Amino acid sequence: MNPREVLEFAKKHKVQIVDLKFVDLIGTWQHFSIPVNELTEGLFKDGSGLDGSSIRGWKAINNSDMLVVPDPETACLDPFCAVPTLSLVGNVVDPITRDAYDRDPRFVAQKAEKHLQSTKIGDTSYWGPEAEFFIFDHARYDQTSHSGYYVIDSDEGVWNMGQEGVNLGGKIRHKEGYFPVPPTDTQQDIRSEMILEMERAGIAIEKHHHEVATAGQAEIDIRFDSLVRTADKMMMYKYIVKNVARRHGKTATFMPKPLFGDNGSGMHTHQSIWKDGKPLFAGKEYAGVSQLCLHYIGGILKHAPALAALTNPTTNSYKRLTPGFEAPVLLAYSSRNRSAGIRIPMYSPSPKAKRIEVRFPDPGANPYLAFAAMLMAGLDGIENKINPGEPAEKDLYDLEAKEAAKIRTMPGSLDDALTHLEKDHQFLLKGGVFSEDLIEAWISYKRTKEVDTMRLRPHPYEFFLYYDV
C-alpha cells in the first residue's frame, strides 16, 4: 500500500487508533499509539516523535529526540486490540538531520539489501526462517540477592504423567513430540488460530506442527520473502504467537533452551540470492548448487563464530548450541544431513527451490541484524571465492574424536562469540551496512547486561553441587 491507500484502508475498517511499532537494538518491538485523526499522508514523510533515551542499546539522553516514520507497506489491522487499531512498522530517524538512525536494526537490514544490489551479484535475497517456540501453561521466575529460581509447567509435559486429580494420560515423552496427532498433540487448535491471525496480517504460511520436545514445543513456517519484509514478518509472527497464547490463558516463549534434557528452539534460516528473476544458487555442482552458492556457504562457514554473536545472541543460546545434542555446532555443509551447520534442502529438483538452510541460529536473534549479517558473510564468500571445503556426508553427531577435531565449531558461550565478533567484523562494515558504533554498542550491551550479570549471580544448580563443600 501507498500512504493514500493506507488512509482508505483505515477508513474502510473504521480504525480509531494507529499503533506505530519500531524495534530496539536487541530485537524487541516497542510502540506508541496516536488517534486516527493524526493519520495523514504527511505522517509518512514527517513521522511522529518519541523519546529514545530509555530504548535498549540506543544512545545517551542528550541525543534522545527521535522520529518514527511509518512504512505504508507494513499496514495491517492489529488483531488483539479491542478498539479498531491500524498497525504500522516504522524507521527511526534523526529529527534534525532527517538521517536514518544508525542503531535502528531495520535500517541495517535495508542497507544490506541495497549493498547486495550495489555489488551487482544479485538484486534480491530471499529468506525463510523456521522459528520454534514453547507454549507453556505457567512460567514463574525471579532473581533476588538471596534467591533465584524458575518453575515452568505444561499439562502436556512428561513430568505430569503421574499428576494426581484429573489426568487423562498421553503426555509427550522427552524428544517424542514430532509429530503425534491429537489428543497427544494438545495444541493443534491454538497453532491453527495463530496461523489464521498471521495470514490476516499478510504473512503467508507454509505449515505448522508440534516440535520434538515435550510440553508444547511448536513450529510455524512462513513462506519466504525479501530480507526486510521477512524480518518485519518475524516481528509480527512473535507478536501473534505470544498474544494468541495469552488469549488462551497460556504463555509462549522464544527462549532458546527453557527445558533441561530436551530439545531447545532453533530458527533454521533458508536463504538464496536471485538476479533478474533467476535463482543464482542453482547449478551443476554438489547437490545441484552453483559455484556461487558454494562460495556463499564458504563465507557463512568462515564467519560463523562471529555471526553467532548476532544469530545466537543470548547466554541461554549456548545451552542449545552444545556438541552432541540437537543443534549443529560443527561448521560443515551437506545435502540432507541435519547434523551439519548448513544443509542444502533436496525436497524439489526445481532451480527456483534451490537454497541453503543455516541451522545454527535461534529465535532469540534480532531478525533484522541476523539476516543482514548472514547476507554480508555470504557475499564476502562470493567476492573472495571462499572454498567451503568438502561436504560432510556422515552423521557429525557420531564422529570419532580425532575426526571431529578436524572440523571447526561454533563458540561455546556468548562471551566467546562476542570475542569472535570483536576480531572479525570487517565483512559487516562493507557498504556501511553495519557501523563500528553499532557493533561496539551491541558488544558492550551484551557483555555488561547479559554476560557479566549472569557470571556474577549464583546458579541454582551450584547449590546442588556445592552447598555441602
Short mmCIF file of C-alpha atoms in Angstrom, two decimals:
data_model
loop_
_atom_site.label_atom_id
_atom_site.label_comp_id
_atom_site.label_asym_id
_atom_site.label_seq_id
_atom_site.Cartn_x
_atom_site.Cartn_y
_atom_site.Cartn_z
CA MET A 1 0.00 0.00 0.00
CA ASN A 2 0.99 3.61 -0.52
CA PRO A 3 0.08 6.35 2.02
CA ARG A 4 -3.20 7.23 0.29
CA GLU A 5 -4.23 3.56 0.21
CA VAL A 6 -3.42 3.25 3.93
CA LEU A 7 -5.78 6.13 4.67
CA GLU A 8 -8.51 4.49 2.60
CA PHE A 9 -7.86 1.14 4.34
CA ALA A 10 -8.17 2.81 7.75
CA LYS A 11 -11.43 4.49 6.76
CA LYS A 12 -12.87 1.26 5.34
CA HIS A 13 -12.15 -0.63 8.57
CA LYS A 14 -13.30 2.23 10.82
CA VAL A 15 -9.90 2.48 12.50
CA GLN A 16 -9.81 4.67 15.61
CA ILE A 17 -6.20 4.20 16.78
CA VAL A 18 -2.91 3.94 14.85
CA ASP A 19 -0.13 1.94 16.53
CA LEU A 20 3.44 2.80 15.48
CA LYS A 21 5.93 0.00 16.08
CA PHE A 22 9.73 0.05 15.93
CA VAL A 23 12.43 -2.35 17.08
CA ASP A 24 15.10 -1.78 19.70
CA LEU A 25 18.71 -2.86 19.20
CA ILE A 26 18.18 -6.18 20.98
CA GLY A 27 15.21 -7.14 18.80
CA THR A 28 12.05 -6.38 20.80
CA TRP A 29 9.17 -4.40 19.37
CA GLN A 30 8.37 -1.07 21.04
CA HIS A 31 5.29 1.00 20.26
CA PHE A 32 3.17 4.06 20.88
CA SER A 33 -0.28 4.93 19.60
CA ILE A 34 -1.90 8.00 18.07
CA PRO A 35 -5.55 8.82 17.32
CA VAL A 36 -6.65 8.19 13.76
CA ASN A 37 -7.04 11.91 13.04
CA GLU A 38 -3.22 12.10 13.21
CA LEU A 39 -3.05 9.63 10.31
CA THR A 40 -2.35 11.83 7.30
CA GLU A 41 -0.22 11.42 4.22
CA GLY A 42 2.24 13.79 5.90
CA LEU A 43 2.80 11.26 8.71
CA PHE A 44 4.61 9.01 6.21
CA LYS A 45 7.06 11.81 5.50
CA ASP A 46 7.27 13.78 8.74
CA GLY A 47 6.94 10.91 11.22
CA SER A 48 5.91 11.10 14.87
CA GLY A 49 8.22 11.96 17.74
CA LEU A 50 9.43 9.78 20.61
CA ASP A 51 11.91 9.91 23.46
CA GLY A 52 14.60 7.35 22.67
CA SER A 53 16.60 7.78 25.89
CA SER A 54 15.22 4.61 27.53
CA ILE A 55 15.35 2.32 24.49
CA ARG A 56 17.77 -0.56 24.92
CA GLY A 57 21.06 -0.13 23.07
CA TRP A 58 20.35 3.42 21.90
CA LYS A 59 22.49 6.47 22.60
CA ALA A 60 22.58 8.76 25.63
CA ILE A 61 19.87 11.07 26.83
CA ASN A 62 21.47 14.11 25.18
CA ASN A 63 20.51 12.66 21.76
CA SER A 64 17.13 11.29 22.74
CA ASP A 65 14.70 13.09 20.41
CA MET A 66 13.77 10.73 17.57
CA LEU A 67 11.10 10.31 14.93
CA VAL A 68 9.35 7.14 13.81
CA VAL A 69 8.47 7.32 10.12
CA PRO A 70 5.95 4.58 9.29
CA ASP A 71 6.33 2.32 6.26
CA PRO A 72 2.95 2.16 4.48
CA GLU A 73 3.69 -1.31 3.13
CA THR A 74 3.54 -2.73 6.67
CA ALA A 75 -0.04 -1.61 7.31
CA CYS A 76 -2.42 -4.18 8.78
CA LEU A 77 -5.14 -4.37 11.41
CA ASP A 78 -3.85 -5.24 14.85
CA PRO A 79 -5.67 -8.48 15.75
CA PHE A 80 -5.50 -8.04 19.53
CA CYS A 81 -6.86 -4.56 20.24
CA ALA A 82 -10.45 -4.13 21.39
CA VAL A 83 -10.52 -0.70 19.70
CA PRO A 84 -10.06 -0.94 15.88
CA THR A 85 -6.32 -0.32 15.52
CA LEU A 86 -4.08 0.05 12.50
CA SER A 87 -0.55 -1.32 12.94
CA LEU A 88 2.39 0.32 11.14
CA VAL A 89 6.09 -0.54 11.41
CA GLY A 90 8.43 2.41 11.12
CA ASN A 91 12.02 3.50 10.65
CA VAL A 92 13.75 5.68 13.24
CA VAL A 93 15.25 8.96 12.00
CA ASP A 94 17.01 11.97 13.48
CA PRO A 95 14.56 14.90 13.67
CA ILE A 96 17.22 17.49 12.82
CA THR A 97 19.30 15.88 10.07
CA ARG A 98 16.49 13.56 8.87
CA ASP A 99 19.14 10.87 8.57
CA ALA A 100 18.17 7.31 9.40
CA TYR A 101 19.35 6.31 12.86
CA ASP A 102 22.40 4.07 12.56
CA ARG A 103 21.35 1.91 15.52
CA ASP A 104 17.93 1.18 14.06
CA PRO A 105 18.13 -2.53 13.14
CA ARG A 106 15.56 -2.11 10.37
CA PHE A 107 17.83 0.47 8.74
CA VAL A 108 20.71 -2.00 8.88
CA ALA A 109 18.59 -4.59 7.06
CA GLN A 110 17.61 -2.01 4.42
CA LYS A 111 21.26 -1.14 3.87
CA ALA A 112 22.10 -4.84 3.47
CA GLU A 113 19.54 -5.13 0.67
CA LYS A 114 20.97 -2.06 -1.07
CA HIS A 115 24.52 -3.37 -0.64
CA LEU A 116 23.58 -6.63 -2.38
CA GLN A 117 22.31 -4.62 -5.35
CA SER A 118 25.44 -2.43 -5.39
CA THR A 119 27.68 -5.50 -5.69
CA LYS A 120 25.87 -6.47 -8.94
CA ILE A 121 25.95 -10.07 -7.67
CA GLY A 122 22.18 -10.16 -7.30
CA ASP A 123 19.22 -7.89 -6.81
CA THR A 124 17.16 -9.77 -4.19
CA SER A 125 17.86 -12.14 -1.34
CA TYR A 126 15.07 -14.39 -0.09
CA TRP A 127 14.68 -15.59 3.49
CA GLY A 128 12.58 -18.31 5.06
CA PRO A 129 13.06 -18.70 8.83
CA GLU A 130 11.65 -21.69 10.72
CA ALA A 131 11.20 -20.35 14.24
CA GLU A 132 10.44 -22.76 17.08
CA PHE A 133 8.88 -21.85 20.41
CA PHE A 134 7.23 -23.27 23.52
CA ILE A 135 3.65 -22.77 24.72
CA PHE A 136 3.54 -23.29 28.50
CA ASP A 137 0.65 -23.19 30.96
CA HIS A 138 2.66 -21.44 33.69
CA ALA A 139 6.00 -19.65 33.98
CA ARG A 140 7.30 -18.36 37.33
CA TYR A 141 10.82 -16.97 37.74
CA ASP A 142 12.68 -14.48 39.90
CA GLN A 143 16.17 -13.46 40.95
CA THR A 144 16.99 -11.54 44.12
CA SER A 145 20.12 -11.09 46.23
CA HIS A 146 19.26 -14.21 48.23
CA SER A 147 17.17 -16.36 45.88
CA GLY A 148 16.91 -17.42 42.28
CA TYR A 149 14.55 -19.86 40.62
CA TYR A 150 12.34 -20.69 37.67
CA VAL A 151 9.35 -23.01 37.51
CA ILE A 152 7.64 -23.70 34.19
CA ASP A 153 4.79 -26.10 33.67
CA SER A 154 2.69 -27.61 30.92
CA ASP A 155 -0.16 -30.05 31.18
CA GLU A 156 1.40 -31.75 28.16
CA GLY A 157 4.79 -32.14 29.89
CA VAL A 158 6.03 -35.65 30.57
CA TRP A 159 6.73 -34.74 34.21
CA ASN A 160 2.94 -34.53 34.72
CA MET A 161 2.43 -38.15 33.70
CA GLY A 162 1.71 -39.11 37.33
CA GLN A 163 -0.12 -35.95 38.34
CA GLU A 164 -2.96 -36.58 40.80
CA GLY A 165 -6.51 -35.43 40.15
CA VAL A 166 -7.94 -35.30 36.64
CA ASN A 167 -5.24 -36.77 34.40
CA LEU A 168 -6.09 -38.18 31.00
CA GLY A 169 -2.59 -39.52 30.29
CA GLY A 170 -0.98 -39.36 26.86
CA LYS A 171 1.80 -36.97 27.87
CA ILE A 172 4.55 -36.44 25.31
CA ARG A 173 7.79 -38.14 26.35
CA HIS A 174 11.09 -36.29 26.02
CA LYS A 175 12.11 -35.92 22.37
CA GLU A 176 8.92 -37.62 21.09
CA GLY A 177 6.89 -34.57 20.10
CA TYR A 178 7.48 -34.90 16.35
CA PHE A 179 4.54 -35.33 15.10
CA PRO A 180 1.85 -37.13 17.17
CA VAL A 181 -1.78 -36.32 16.32
CA PRO A 182 -4.32 -35.03 18.87
CA PRO A 183 -5.15 -35.74 21.63
CA THR A 184 -1.42 -36.27 22.31
CA ASP A 185 -0.74 -33.02 20.47
CA THR A 186 -2.89 -30.78 22.66
CA GLN A 187 -2.22 -27.52 20.82
CA GLN A 188 -3.42 -28.11 17.28
CA ASP A 189 -6.20 -25.55 17.53
CA ILE A 190 -4.00 -22.89 19.16
CA ARG A 191 -1.42 -23.16 16.40
CA SER A 192 -4.16 -23.08 13.76
CA GLU A 193 -5.52 -19.90 15.33
CA MET A 194 -2.02 -18.43 15.25
CA ILE A 195 -1.56 -19.06 11.54
CA LEU A 196 -5.01 -17.68 10.70
CA GLU A 197 -4.11 -14.46 12.53
CA MET A 198 -0.78 -14.38 10.69
CA GLU A 199 -2.49 -14.76 7.33
CA ARG A 200 -4.89 -11.93 8.19
CA ALA A 201 -1.82 -9.81 8.92
CA GLY A 202 -0.40 -10.59 5.48
CA ILE A 203 2.02 -13.38 6.43
CA ALA A 204 1.89 -16.37 4.07
CA ILE A 205 2.19 -19.67 5.96
CA GLU A 206 3.54 -22.99 4.71
CA LYS A 207 2.77 -25.28 7.67
CA HIS A 208 2.55 -25.65 11.43
CA HIS A 209 3.27 -28.64 13.66
CA HIS A 210 4.31 -29.84 17.09
CA GLU A 211 8.07 -29.92 17.54
CA VAL A 212 10.36 -32.54 19.07
CA ALA A 213 10.25 -31.53 22.73
CA THR A 214 7.57 -32.30 25.29
CA ALA A 215 5.50 -29.53 26.90
CA GLY A 216 4.14 -27.71 23.88
CA GLN A 217 7.10 -27.07 21.60
CA ALA A 218 5.84 -25.77 18.26
CA GLU A 219 6.94 -24.58 14.86
CA ILE A 220 5.20 -22.40 12.29
CA ASP A 221 6.92 -21.94 8.92
CA ILE A 222 6.35 -18.75 6.98
CA ARG A 223 6.76 -18.50 3.21
CA PHE A 224 9.99 -16.87 2.03
CA ASP A 225 10.19 -13.17 1.21
CA SER A 226 12.85 -10.49 0.81
CA LEU A 227 15.14 -9.69 3.72
CA VAL A 228 13.44 -6.64 5.28
CA ARG A 229 9.95 -7.95 4.65
CA THR A 230 10.80 -11.30 6.25
CA ALA A 231 12.28 -9.58 9.29
CA ASP A 232 9.12 -7.45 9.58
CA LYS A 233 7.05 -10.61 9.37
CA MET A 234 9.15 -12.34 12.05
CA MET A 235 8.40 -9.48 14.43
CA MET A 236 4.66 -9.77 13.73
CA TYR A 237 4.99 -13.58 13.97
CA LYS A 238 6.33 -13.34 17.54
CA TYR A 239 3.68 -10.77 18.45
CA ILE A 240 0.88 -13.01 17.22
CA VAL A 241 2.25 -16.19 18.83
CA LYS A 242 2.55 -14.54 22.24
CA ASN A 243 -0.82 -12.83 22.10
CA VAL A 244 -2.78 -15.87 20.88
CA ALA A 245 -1.18 -17.92 23.66
CA ARG A 246 -2.24 -15.24 26.18
CA ARG A 247 -5.75 -15.29 24.69
CA HIS A 248 -5.92 -18.96 25.73
CA GLY A 249 -4.52 -18.36 29.20
CA LYS A 250 -1.10 -19.71 28.20
CA THR A 251 2.34 -18.20 27.72
CA ALA A 252 4.68 -18.54 24.75
CA THR A 253 8.46 -18.11 24.78
CA PHE A 254 11.13 -17.98 22.08
CA MET A 255 13.86 -18.53 24.70
CA PRO A 256 16.25 -21.00 23.00
CA LYS A 257 16.59 -23.50 25.86
CA PRO A 258 13.90 -23.36 28.55
CA LEU A 259 13.91 -27.12 29.30
CA PHE A 260 16.80 -29.23 30.56
CA GLY A 261 17.14 -32.64 28.93
CA ASP A 262 15.00 -31.94 25.86
CA ASN A 263 15.33 -30.06 22.59
CA GLY A 264 15.72 -26.32 22.53
CA SER A 265 14.20 -23.94 20.00
CA GLY A 266 16.10 -23.05 16.84
CA MET A 267 15.45 -20.81 13.86
CA HIS A 268 16.76 -22.66 10.82
CA THR A 269 17.09 -19.95 8.18
CA HIS A 270 16.65 -20.70 4.47
CA GLN A 271 18.27 -18.18 2.15
CA SER A 272 19.07 -17.61 -1.51
CA ILE A 273 20.06 -14.86 -3.95
CA TRP A 274 18.28 -14.03 -7.21
CA LYS A 275 19.05 -11.70 -10.11
CA ASP A 276 16.69 -10.59 -12.87
CA GLY A 277 14.16 -13.17 -11.70
CA LYS A 278 16.65 -16.06 -11.84
CA PRO A 279 17.88 -18.16 -8.89
CA LEU A 280 21.65 -17.85 -8.55
CA PHE A 281 22.09 -20.77 -6.14
CA ALA A 282 21.02 -23.41 -8.70
CA GLY A 283 23.76 -25.07 -10.73
CA LYS A 284 25.64 -28.24 -11.54
CA GLU A 285 27.95 -28.50 -8.53
CA TYR A 286 27.42 -30.61 -5.40
CA ALA A 287 23.72 -31.20 -4.58
CA GLY A 288 22.67 -29.17 -7.62
CA VAL A 289 24.02 -25.83 -6.43
CA SER A 290 26.14 -23.29 -8.26
CA GLN A 291 29.76 -22.35 -7.60
CA LEU A 292 28.46 -19.00 -6.42
CA CYS A 293 26.34 -20.81 -3.82
CA LEU A 294 29.34 -22.82 -2.61
CA HIS A 295 31.29 -19.59 -2.16
CA TYR A 296 28.34 -18.12 -0.25
CA ILE A 297 28.44 -21.19 2.01
CA GLY A 298 32.18 -20.68 2.40
CA GLY A 299 31.57 -17.14 3.66
CA ILE A 300 28.98 -18.27 6.19
CA LEU A 301 31.25 -21.03 7.49
CA LYS A 302 34.28 -18.74 7.71
CA HIS A 303 32.46 -16.04 9.66
CA ALA A 304 30.10 -18.30 11.66
CA PRO A 305 31.88 -17.81 15.03
CA ALA A 306 31.42 -14.04 14.68
CA LEU A 307 27.90 -14.41 13.28
CA ALA A 308 26.99 -16.35 16.43
CA ALA A 309 27.05 -13.11 18.43
CA LEU A 310 24.07 -11.99 16.30
CA THR A 311 22.37 -15.27 15.33
CA ASN A 312 22.67 -16.83 18.80
CA PRO A 313 22.75 -13.69 20.93
CA THR A 314 21.76 -14.86 24.42
CA THR A 315 23.67 -16.65 27.16
CA ASN A 316 20.86 -19.23 27.02
CA SER A 317 21.56 -19.83 23.30
CA TYR A 318 24.64 -21.85 24.23
CA LYS A 319 22.61 -24.27 26.34
CA ARG A 320 21.09 -25.35 23.00
CA LEU A 321 24.23 -24.93 20.89
CA THR A 322 26.04 -27.82 22.56
CA PRO A 323 28.10 -30.62 20.95
CA GLY A 324 26.31 -33.94 20.68
CA PHE A 325 22.81 -32.58 21.18
CA GLU A 326 20.12 -31.29 18.86
CA ALA A 327 21.81 -28.17 17.48
CA PRO A 328 24.61 -28.39 14.89
CA VAL A 329 27.84 -26.88 16.19
CA LEU A 330 30.26 -28.34 13.64
CA LEU A 331 30.91 -25.91 10.80
CA ALA A 332 30.33 -28.10 7.78
CA TYR A 333 27.78 -28.32 4.98
CA SER A 334 25.85 -31.15 3.42
CA SER A 335 22.75 -32.11 1.49
CA ARG A 336 20.00 -33.65 3.63
CA ASN A 337 22.36 -34.08 6.61
CA ARG A 338 20.80 -32.23 9.53
CA SER A 339 23.86 -32.61 11.74
CA ALA A 340 25.77 -30.10 9.59
CA GLY A 341 25.73 -26.37 10.29
CA ILE A 342 24.50 -25.72 6.74
CA ARG A 343 22.13 -28.01 4.85
CA ILE A 344 21.17 -27.93 1.18
CA PRO A 345 17.50 -29.00 1.10
CA MET A 346 16.66 -31.60 -1.53
CA TYR A 347 12.85 -31.58 -1.43
CA SER A 348 12.46 -30.30 -5.00
CA PRO A 349 14.57 -30.53 -8.20
CA SER A 350 13.31 -27.10 -9.31
CA PRO A 351 16.08 -24.48 -9.67
CA LYS A 352 13.71 -21.99 -8.04
CA ALA A 353 13.70 -24.11 -4.87
CA LYS A 354 17.49 -24.23 -4.59
CA ARG A 355 18.61 -22.60 -1.37
CA ILE A 356 20.71 -23.21 1.70
CA GLU A 357 19.50 -23.70 5.26
CA VAL A 358 21.71 -22.26 8.00
CA ARG A 359 20.82 -24.37 11.02
CA PHE A 360 22.59 -22.81 13.98
CA PRO A 361 20.54 -19.56 14.50
CA ASP A 362 17.88 -19.40 17.20
CA PRO A 363 14.73 -17.28 17.64
CA GLY A 364 16.37 -15.10 20.29
CA ALA A 365 18.03 -13.26 17.41
CA ASN A 366 17.04 -9.82 16.20
CA PRO A 367 15.96 -10.87 12.68
CA TYR A 368 16.99 -7.59 11.03
CA LEU A 369 20.57 -7.90 12.29
CA ALA A 370 20.86 -11.69 11.98
CA PHE A 371 19.63 -11.84 8.37
CA ALA A 372 21.73 -8.84 7.36
CA ALA A 373 24.85 -10.34 8.97
CA MET A 374 24.40 -13.72 7.25
CA LEU A 375 23.90 -12.00 3.90
CA MET A 376 27.09 -9.97 4.42
CA ALA A 377 29.05 -13.12 5.33
CA GLY A 378 27.76 -14.92 2.25
CA LEU A 379 28.56 -12.00 -0.04
CA ASP A 380 32.07 -11.89 1.42
CA GLY A 381 32.40 -15.55 0.48
CA ILE A 382 31.30 -14.84 -3.10
CA GLU A 383 33.54 -11.80 -3.52
CA ASN A 384 36.59 -13.62 -2.15
CA LYS A 385 35.73 -17.03 -3.65
CA ILE A 386 35.96 -18.74 -0.26
CA ASN A 387 36.14 -22.51 -0.63
CA PRO A 388 33.79 -24.25 1.83
CA GLY A 389 35.79 -27.48 1.67
CA GLU A 390 34.35 -30.92 1.15
CA PRO A 391 30.75 -31.68 2.13
CA ALA A 392 30.07 -33.78 5.23
CA GLU A 393 28.02 -36.86 4.47
CA LYS A 394 28.48 -38.65 7.81
CA ASP A 395 26.38 -38.14 10.95
CA LEU A 396 28.51 -35.45 12.58
CA TYR A 397 26.99 -36.21 15.98
CA ASP A 398 28.61 -39.65 15.84
CA LEU A 399 32.15 -38.90 14.66
CA GLU A 400 35.18 -40.25 16.44
CA ALA A 401 37.05 -37.65 18.47
CA LYS A 402 40.01 -37.41 16.07
CA GLU A 403 37.76 -36.88 13.07
CA ALA A 404 35.54 -34.34 14.85
CA ALA A 405 38.60 -32.37 15.97
CA LYS A 406 39.38 -31.52 12.34
CA ILE A 407 36.12 -29.58 11.92
CA ARG A 408 35.76 -26.01 13.21
CA THR A 409 32.99 -25.45 15.73
CA MET A 410 30.65 -22.71 16.86
CA PRO A 411 31.60 -20.78 20.01
CA GLY A 412 30.80 -22.37 23.35
CA SER A 413 29.40 -19.25 25.00
CA LEU A 414 28.06 -15.80 24.23
CA ASP A 415 31.26 -14.32 25.64
CA ASP A 416 33.30 -16.36 23.14
CA ALA A 417 31.02 -15.30 20.29
CA LEU A 418 31.39 -11.61 21.21
CA THR A 419 35.17 -12.02 21.21
CA HIS A 420 34.98 -13.50 17.71
CA LEU A 421 32.81 -10.57 16.60
CA GLU A 422 35.35 -8.11 18.01
CA LYS A 423 38.10 -9.74 15.94
CA ASP A 424 36.09 -10.48 12.79
CA HIS A 425 33.59 -7.84 11.67
CA GLN A 426 35.19 -6.08 8.71
CA PHE A 427 32.89 -8.02 6.39
CA LEU A 428 29.92 -6.40 8.16
CA LEU A 429 31.23 -2.88 7.56
CA LYS A 430 31.24 -3.13 3.76
CA GLY A 431 28.94 -0.64 2.12
CA GLY A 432 28.30 0.97 5.50
CA VAL A 433 25.76 -1.76 6.31
CA PHE A 434 26.86 -2.17 9.91
CA SER A 435 28.73 0.64 11.64
CA GLU A 436 31.56 0.36 14.14
CA ASP A 437 29.31 2.26 16.56
CA LEU A 438 26.52 -0.30 16.30
CA ILE A 439 28.87 -3.26 16.68
CA GLU A 440 30.55 -1.67 19.70
CA ALA A 441 27.14 -0.89 21.22
CA TRP A 442 25.99 -4.49 20.65
CA ILE A 443 29.11 -5.99 22.23
CA SER A 444 29.02 -3.56 25.16
CA TYR A 445 25.34 -4.17 25.87
CA LYS A 446 25.62 -7.93 25.64
CA ARG A 447 28.73 -8.05 27.84
CA THR A 448 27.56 -5.70 30.57
CA LYS A 449 23.83 -6.51 30.66
CA GLU A 450 23.91 -10.23 29.97
CA VAL A 451 27.30 -11.97 30.14
CA ASP A 452 28.57 -10.15 33.23
CA THR A 453 25.27 -10.18 35.09
CA MET A 454 24.95 -13.94 34.55
CA ARG A 455 28.52 -14.57 35.65
CA LEU A 456 28.07 -12.65 38.92
CA ARG A 457 24.97 -14.49 40.11
CA PRO A 458 24.90 -17.88 41.89
CA HIS A 459 23.14 -20.51 39.79
CA PRO A 460 20.51 -22.73 41.47
CA TYR A 461 22.40 -25.85 40.38
CA GLU A 462 25.52 -24.63 42.15
CA PHE A 463 23.67 -25.16 45.44
CA PHE A 464 23.02 -28.75 44.40
CA LEU A 465 26.70 -29.24 43.58
CA TYR A 466 28.49 -27.22 46.23
CA TYR A 467 26.36 -26.38 49.26
CA ASP A 468 27.97 -29.12 51.34
CA VAL A 469 31.58 -28.49 50.36
#
